[in-house]
PDB file of C-alpha atoms in Angstrom:
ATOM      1  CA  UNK I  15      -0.359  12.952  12.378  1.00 53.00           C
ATOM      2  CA  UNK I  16      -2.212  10.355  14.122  1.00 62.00           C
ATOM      3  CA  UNK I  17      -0.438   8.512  17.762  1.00 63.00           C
ATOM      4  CA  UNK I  18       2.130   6.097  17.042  1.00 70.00           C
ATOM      5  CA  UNK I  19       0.000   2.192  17.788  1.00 74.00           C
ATOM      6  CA  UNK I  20       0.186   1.100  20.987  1.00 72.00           C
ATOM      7  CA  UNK I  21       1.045  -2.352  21.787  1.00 77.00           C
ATOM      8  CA  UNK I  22       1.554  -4.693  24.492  1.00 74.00           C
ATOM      9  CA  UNK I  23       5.158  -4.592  23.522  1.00 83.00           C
ATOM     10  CA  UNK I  24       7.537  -2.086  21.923  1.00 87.00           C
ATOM     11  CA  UNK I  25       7.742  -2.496  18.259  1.00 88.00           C
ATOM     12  CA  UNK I  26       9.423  -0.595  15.502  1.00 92.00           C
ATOM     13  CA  UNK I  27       8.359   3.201  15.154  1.00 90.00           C
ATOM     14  CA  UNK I  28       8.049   2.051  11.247  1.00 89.00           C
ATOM     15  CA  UNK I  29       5.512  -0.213  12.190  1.00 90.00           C
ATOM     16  CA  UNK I  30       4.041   1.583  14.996  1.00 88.00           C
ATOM     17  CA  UNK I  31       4.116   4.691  13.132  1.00 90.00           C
ATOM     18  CA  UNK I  32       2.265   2.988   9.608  1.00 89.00           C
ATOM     19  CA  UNK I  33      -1.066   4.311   8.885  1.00 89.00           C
ATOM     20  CA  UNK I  34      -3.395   4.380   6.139  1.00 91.00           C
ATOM     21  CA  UNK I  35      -5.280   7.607   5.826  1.00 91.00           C
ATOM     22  CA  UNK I  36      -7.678   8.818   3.119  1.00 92.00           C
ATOM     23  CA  UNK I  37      -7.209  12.233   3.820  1.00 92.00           C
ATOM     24  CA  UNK I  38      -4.131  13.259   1.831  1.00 96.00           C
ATOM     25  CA  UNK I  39      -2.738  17.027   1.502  1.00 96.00           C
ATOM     26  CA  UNK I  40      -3.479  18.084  -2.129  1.00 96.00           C
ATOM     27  CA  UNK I  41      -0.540  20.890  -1.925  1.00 96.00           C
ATOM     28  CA  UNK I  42       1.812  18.535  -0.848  1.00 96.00           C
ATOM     29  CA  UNK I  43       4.702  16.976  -3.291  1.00 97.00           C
ATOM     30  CA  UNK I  44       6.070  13.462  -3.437  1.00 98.00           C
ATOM     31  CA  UNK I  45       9.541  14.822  -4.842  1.00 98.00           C
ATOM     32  CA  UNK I  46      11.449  12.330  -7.374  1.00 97.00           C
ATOM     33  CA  UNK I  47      14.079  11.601  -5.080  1.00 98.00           C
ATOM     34  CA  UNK I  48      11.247  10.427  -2.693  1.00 98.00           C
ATOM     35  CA  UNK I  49      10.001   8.236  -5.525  1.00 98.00           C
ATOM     36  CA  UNK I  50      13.117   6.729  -6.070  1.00 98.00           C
ATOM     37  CA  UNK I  51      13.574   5.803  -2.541  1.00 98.00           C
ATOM     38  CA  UNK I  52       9.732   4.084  -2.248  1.00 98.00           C
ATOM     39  CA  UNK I  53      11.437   2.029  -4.980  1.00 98.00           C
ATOM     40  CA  UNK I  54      14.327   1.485  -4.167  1.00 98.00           C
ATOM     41  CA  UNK I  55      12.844   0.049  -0.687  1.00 98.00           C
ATOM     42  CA  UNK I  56      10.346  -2.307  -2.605  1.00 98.00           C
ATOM     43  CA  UNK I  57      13.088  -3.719  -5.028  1.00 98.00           C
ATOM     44  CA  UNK I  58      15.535  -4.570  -1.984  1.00 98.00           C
ATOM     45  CA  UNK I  59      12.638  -6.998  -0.771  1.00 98.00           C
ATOM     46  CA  UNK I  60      12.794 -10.643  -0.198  1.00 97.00           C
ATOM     47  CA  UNK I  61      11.184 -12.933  -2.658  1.00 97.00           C
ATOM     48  CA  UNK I  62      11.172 -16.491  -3.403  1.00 96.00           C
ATOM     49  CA  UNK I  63      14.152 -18.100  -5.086  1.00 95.00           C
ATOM     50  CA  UNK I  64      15.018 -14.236  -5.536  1.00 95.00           C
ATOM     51  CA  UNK I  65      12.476 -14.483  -8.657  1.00 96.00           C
ATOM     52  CA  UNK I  66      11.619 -10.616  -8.007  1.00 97.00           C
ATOM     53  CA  UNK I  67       8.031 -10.538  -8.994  1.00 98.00           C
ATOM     54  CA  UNK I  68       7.126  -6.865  -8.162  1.00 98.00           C
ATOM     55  CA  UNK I  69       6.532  -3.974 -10.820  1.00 98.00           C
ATOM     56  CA  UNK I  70       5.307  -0.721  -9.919  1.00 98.00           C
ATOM     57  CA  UNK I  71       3.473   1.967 -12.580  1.00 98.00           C
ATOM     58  CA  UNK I  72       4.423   5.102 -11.624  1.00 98.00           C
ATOM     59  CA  UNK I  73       2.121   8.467 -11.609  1.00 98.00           C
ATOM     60  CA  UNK I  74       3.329  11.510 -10.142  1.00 98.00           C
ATOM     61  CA  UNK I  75       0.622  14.279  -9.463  1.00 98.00           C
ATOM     62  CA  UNK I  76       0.177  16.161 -12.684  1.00 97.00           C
ATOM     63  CA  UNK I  77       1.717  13.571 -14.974  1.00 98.00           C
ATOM     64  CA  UNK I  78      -0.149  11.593 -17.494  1.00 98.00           C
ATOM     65  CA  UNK I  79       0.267   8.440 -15.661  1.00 98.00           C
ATOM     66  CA  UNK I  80      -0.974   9.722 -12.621  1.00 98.00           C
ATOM     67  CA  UNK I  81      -3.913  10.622 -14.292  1.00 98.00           C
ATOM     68  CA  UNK I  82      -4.419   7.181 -16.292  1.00 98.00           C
ATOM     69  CA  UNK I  83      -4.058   5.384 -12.935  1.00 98.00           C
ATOM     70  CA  UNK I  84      -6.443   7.472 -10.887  1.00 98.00           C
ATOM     71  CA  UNK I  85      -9.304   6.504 -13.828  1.00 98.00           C
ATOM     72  CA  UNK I  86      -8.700   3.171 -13.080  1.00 98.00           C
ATOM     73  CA  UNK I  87      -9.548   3.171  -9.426  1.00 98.00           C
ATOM     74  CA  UNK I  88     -13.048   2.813  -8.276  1.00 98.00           C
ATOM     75  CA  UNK I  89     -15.407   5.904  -7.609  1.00 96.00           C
ATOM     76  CA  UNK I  90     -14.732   5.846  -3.827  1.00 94.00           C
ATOM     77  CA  UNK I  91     -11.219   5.890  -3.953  1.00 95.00           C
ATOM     78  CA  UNK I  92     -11.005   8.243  -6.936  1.00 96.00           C
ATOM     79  CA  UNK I  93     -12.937  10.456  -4.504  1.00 94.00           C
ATOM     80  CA  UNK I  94      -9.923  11.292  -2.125  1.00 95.00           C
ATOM     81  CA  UNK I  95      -6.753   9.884  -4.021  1.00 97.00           C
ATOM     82  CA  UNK I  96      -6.998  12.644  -6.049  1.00 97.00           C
ATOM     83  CA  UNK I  97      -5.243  14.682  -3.376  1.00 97.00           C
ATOM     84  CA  UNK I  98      -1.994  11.783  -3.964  1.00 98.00           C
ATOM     85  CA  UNK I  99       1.145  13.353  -4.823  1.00 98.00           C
ATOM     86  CA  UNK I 100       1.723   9.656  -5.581  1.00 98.00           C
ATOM     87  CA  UNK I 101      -0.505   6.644  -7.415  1.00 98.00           C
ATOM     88  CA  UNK I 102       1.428   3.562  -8.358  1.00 98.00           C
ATOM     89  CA  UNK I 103       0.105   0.155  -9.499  1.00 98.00           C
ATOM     90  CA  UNK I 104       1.384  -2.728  -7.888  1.00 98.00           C
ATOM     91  CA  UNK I 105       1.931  -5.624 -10.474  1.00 98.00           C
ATOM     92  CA  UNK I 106       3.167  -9.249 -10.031  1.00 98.00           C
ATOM     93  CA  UNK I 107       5.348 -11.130 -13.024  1.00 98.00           C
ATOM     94  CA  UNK I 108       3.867 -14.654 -12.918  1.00 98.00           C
ATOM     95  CA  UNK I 109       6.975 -16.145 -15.367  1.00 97.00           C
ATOM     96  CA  UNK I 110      10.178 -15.187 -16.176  1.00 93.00           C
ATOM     97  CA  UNK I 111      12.840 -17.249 -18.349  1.00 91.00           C
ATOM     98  CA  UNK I 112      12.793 -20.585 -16.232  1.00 91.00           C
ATOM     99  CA  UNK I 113       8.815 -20.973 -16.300  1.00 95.00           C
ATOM    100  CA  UNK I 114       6.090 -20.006 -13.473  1.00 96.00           C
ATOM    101  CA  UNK I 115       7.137 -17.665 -10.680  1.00 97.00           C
ATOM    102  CA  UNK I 116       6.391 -19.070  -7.471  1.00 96.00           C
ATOM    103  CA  UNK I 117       4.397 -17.214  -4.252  1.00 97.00           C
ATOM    104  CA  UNK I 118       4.944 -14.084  -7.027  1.00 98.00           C
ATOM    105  CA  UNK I 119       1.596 -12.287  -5.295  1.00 98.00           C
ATOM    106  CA  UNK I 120       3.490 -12.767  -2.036  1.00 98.00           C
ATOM    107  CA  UNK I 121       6.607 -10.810  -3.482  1.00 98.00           C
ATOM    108  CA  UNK I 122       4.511  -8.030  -4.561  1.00 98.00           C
ATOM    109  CA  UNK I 123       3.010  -8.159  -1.209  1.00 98.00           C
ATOM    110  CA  UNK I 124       6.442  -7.566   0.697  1.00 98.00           C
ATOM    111  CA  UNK I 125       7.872  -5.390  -1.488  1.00 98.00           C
ATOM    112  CA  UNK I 126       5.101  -3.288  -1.144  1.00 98.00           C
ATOM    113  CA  UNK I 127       5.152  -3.335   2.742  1.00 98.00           C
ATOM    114  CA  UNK I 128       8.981  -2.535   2.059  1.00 98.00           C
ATOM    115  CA  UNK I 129       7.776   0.982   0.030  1.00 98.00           C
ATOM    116  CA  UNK I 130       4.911   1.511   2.399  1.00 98.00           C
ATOM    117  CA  UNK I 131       7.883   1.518   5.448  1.00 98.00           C
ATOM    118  CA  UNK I 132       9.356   3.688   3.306  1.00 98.00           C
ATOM    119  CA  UNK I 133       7.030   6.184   3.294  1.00 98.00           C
ATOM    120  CA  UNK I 134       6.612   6.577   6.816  1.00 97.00           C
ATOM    121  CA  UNK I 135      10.554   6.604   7.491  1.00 97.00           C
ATOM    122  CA  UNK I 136      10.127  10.010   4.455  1.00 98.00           C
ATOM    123  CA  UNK I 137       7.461  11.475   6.734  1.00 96.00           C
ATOM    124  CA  UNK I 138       4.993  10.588   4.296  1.00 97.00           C
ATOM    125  CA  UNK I 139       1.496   7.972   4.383  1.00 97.00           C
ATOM    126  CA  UNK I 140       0.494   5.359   2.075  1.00 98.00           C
ATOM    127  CA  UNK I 141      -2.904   3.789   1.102  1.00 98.00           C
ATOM    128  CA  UNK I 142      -2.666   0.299  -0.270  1.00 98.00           C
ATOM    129  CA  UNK I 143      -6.509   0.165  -2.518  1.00 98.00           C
ATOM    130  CA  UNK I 144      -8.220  -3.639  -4.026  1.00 98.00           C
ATOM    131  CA  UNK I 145     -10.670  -1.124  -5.574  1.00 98.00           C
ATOM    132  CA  UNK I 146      -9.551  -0.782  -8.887  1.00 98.00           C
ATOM    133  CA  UNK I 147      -9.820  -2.373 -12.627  1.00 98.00           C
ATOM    134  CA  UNK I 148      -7.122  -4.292 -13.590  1.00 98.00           C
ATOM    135  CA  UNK I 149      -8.649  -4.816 -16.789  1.00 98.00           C
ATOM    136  CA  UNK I 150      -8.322  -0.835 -17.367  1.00 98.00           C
ATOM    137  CA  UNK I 151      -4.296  -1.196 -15.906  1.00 98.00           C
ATOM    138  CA  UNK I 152      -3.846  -3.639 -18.188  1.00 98.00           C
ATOM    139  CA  UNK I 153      -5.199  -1.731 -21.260  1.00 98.00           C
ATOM    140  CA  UNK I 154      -4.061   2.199 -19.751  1.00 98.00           C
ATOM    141  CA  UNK I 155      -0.278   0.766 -19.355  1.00 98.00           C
ATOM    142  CA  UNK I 156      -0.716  -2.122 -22.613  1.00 98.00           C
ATOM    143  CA  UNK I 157       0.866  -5.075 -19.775  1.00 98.00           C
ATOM    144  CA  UNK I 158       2.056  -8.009 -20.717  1.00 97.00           C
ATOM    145  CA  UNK I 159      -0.288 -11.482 -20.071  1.00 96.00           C
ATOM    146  CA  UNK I 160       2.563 -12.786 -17.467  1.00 97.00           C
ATOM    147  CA  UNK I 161       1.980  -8.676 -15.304  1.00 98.00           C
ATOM    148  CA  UNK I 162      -0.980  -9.191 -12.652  1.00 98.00           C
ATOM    149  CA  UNK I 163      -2.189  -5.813 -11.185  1.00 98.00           C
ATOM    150  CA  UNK I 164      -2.741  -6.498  -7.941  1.00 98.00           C
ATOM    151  CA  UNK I 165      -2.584  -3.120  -5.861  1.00 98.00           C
ATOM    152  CA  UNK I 166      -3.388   0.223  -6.109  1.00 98.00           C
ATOM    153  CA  UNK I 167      -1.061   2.759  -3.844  1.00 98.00           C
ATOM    154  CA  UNK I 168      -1.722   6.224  -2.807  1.00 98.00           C
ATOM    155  CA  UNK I 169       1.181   8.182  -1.401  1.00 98.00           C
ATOM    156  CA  UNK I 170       1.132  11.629   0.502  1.00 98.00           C
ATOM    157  CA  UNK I 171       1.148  13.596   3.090  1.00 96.00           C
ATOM    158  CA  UNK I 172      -1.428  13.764   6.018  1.00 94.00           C
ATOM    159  CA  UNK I 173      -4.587  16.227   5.295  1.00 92.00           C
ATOM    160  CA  UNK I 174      -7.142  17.518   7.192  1.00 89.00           C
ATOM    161  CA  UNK I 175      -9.877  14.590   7.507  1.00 88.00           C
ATOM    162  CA  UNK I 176     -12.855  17.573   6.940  1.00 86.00           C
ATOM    163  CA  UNK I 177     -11.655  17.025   3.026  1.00 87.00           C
ATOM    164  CA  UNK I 178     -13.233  13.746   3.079  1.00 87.00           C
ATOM    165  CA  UNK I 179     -16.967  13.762   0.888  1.00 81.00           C
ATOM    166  CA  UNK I 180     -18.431  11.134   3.261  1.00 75.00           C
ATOM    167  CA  UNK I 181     -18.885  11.710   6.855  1.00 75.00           C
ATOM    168  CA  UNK I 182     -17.738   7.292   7.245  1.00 70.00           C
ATOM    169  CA  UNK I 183     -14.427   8.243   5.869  1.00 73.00           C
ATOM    170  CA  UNK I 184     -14.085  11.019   8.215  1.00 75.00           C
ATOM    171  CA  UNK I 185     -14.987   9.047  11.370  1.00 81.00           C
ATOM    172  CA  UNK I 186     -12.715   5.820  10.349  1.00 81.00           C
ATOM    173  CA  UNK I 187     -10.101   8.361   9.646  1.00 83.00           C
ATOM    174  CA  UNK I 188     -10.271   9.479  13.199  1.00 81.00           C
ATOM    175  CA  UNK I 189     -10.823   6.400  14.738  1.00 82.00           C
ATOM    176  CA  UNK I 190      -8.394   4.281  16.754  1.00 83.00           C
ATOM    177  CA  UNK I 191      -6.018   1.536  14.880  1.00 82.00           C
ATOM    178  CA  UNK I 192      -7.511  -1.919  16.137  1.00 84.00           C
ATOM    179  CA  UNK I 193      -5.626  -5.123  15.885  1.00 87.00           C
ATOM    180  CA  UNK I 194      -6.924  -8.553  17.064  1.00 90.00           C
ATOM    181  CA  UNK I 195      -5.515  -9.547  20.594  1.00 89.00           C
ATOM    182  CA  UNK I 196      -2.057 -11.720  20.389  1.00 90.00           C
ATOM    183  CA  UNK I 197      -4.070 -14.520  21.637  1.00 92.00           C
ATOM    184  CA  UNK I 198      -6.272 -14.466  18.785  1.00 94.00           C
ATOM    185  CA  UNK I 199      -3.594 -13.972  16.365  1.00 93.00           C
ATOM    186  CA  UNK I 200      -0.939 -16.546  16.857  1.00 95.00           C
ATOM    187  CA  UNK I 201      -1.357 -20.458  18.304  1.00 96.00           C
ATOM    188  CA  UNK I 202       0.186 -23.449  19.292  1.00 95.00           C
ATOM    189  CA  UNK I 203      -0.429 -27.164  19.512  1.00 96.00           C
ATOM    190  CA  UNK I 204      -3.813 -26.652  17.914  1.00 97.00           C
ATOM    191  CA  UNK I 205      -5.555 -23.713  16.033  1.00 96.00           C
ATOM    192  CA  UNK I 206      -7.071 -21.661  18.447  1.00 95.00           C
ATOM    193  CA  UNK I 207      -4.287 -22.647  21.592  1.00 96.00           C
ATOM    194  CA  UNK I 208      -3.116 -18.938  22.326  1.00 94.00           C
ATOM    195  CA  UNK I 209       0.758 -19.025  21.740  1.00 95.00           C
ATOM    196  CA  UNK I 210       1.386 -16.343  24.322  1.00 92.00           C
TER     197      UNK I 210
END
């Protein structure tokens, strides 16, 4: 497993710990109990006006979902997520019974930061992937017009980098987790004025 982040304060291990490798270990099992606790951390998430706009598809290894959402990523990441014991498809309700659900993409987005915590606190790694069709979600899984894919997710355990096709994936899997400096991150009084 890769070093824990280091930062110019202590921060959770969760956070610290958070990763997102390519190179997954194909032998490896995402158990259902696992599953149900990835979920179980993205449904607990906040969300505006407690509208709860996050769905997840669900594709264990060997299952025909798993298989229906790995066609619908793009030939990179179809390349290594293969070795997944875990693809899901991130999806955002945009209305429920009272009309338009506001900031639902922003829902989606913590709840999935709540199942990608998860992971780490199962001893487990998560990819979050834009490179996918959501036109081919929509049609694999028949969604409604109001479900938005929005995120592909590839969960598993750690695997030996060598397993990678391109030689790129195998040096930014190796390479060291870079963040922008605080002082180019957060401001006050004026964009740009370094809060700390």
């Amino acid at each position: 497993m890769r070093k824990p982040a280091v930062t110019s304060v202590p921060i959770a291990s969760l956070m610290a710990e958070r990763w997102s490798p390519r190179a997954l270990d194909a032998g490896a099992v995402v158990t259902s109990e696992q599953v149900r606790a990835l979920l179980e951390a993205a449904r607990w998430a906040p969300s505006f006006g407690n509208t709860q706009p996050a769905r997840y598809l669900v594709g264990l290894r060997g299952t025909p979902s798993f298989d229906a959402i790995l066609a619908t990523l793009n030939s990179g990441n179809r390349a290594w997520a293969h070795r997944a014991g875990l693809l899901l498809i991130g999806v955002m309700v945009t209305t429920n019974s009272k009309g338009d659900v506001p900031y639902a993409e922003y829902g989606l987005g913590l709840a999935s930061e709540n199942l990608v915590l998860q992971a780490v606190e199962l001893g487990l790694v998560a990819h979050q992937m834009a490179g996918f069709s959501p036109d081919a979600v929509r049609s694999a899984f028949s969604l409604p017009d109001e479900a938005v894919p929005k995120v592909a997710i590839a969960v598993g355990s750690p695997g030996d980098p060598e397993t990678l096709e391109e030689d790129w994936r195998i040096e930014r899997e190796k390479a060291e987790r870079v963040r922008l400096p605080l002082a180019e991150f957060a401001f006050t009084d004026r964009w740009g004025e370094p809060a700390l």
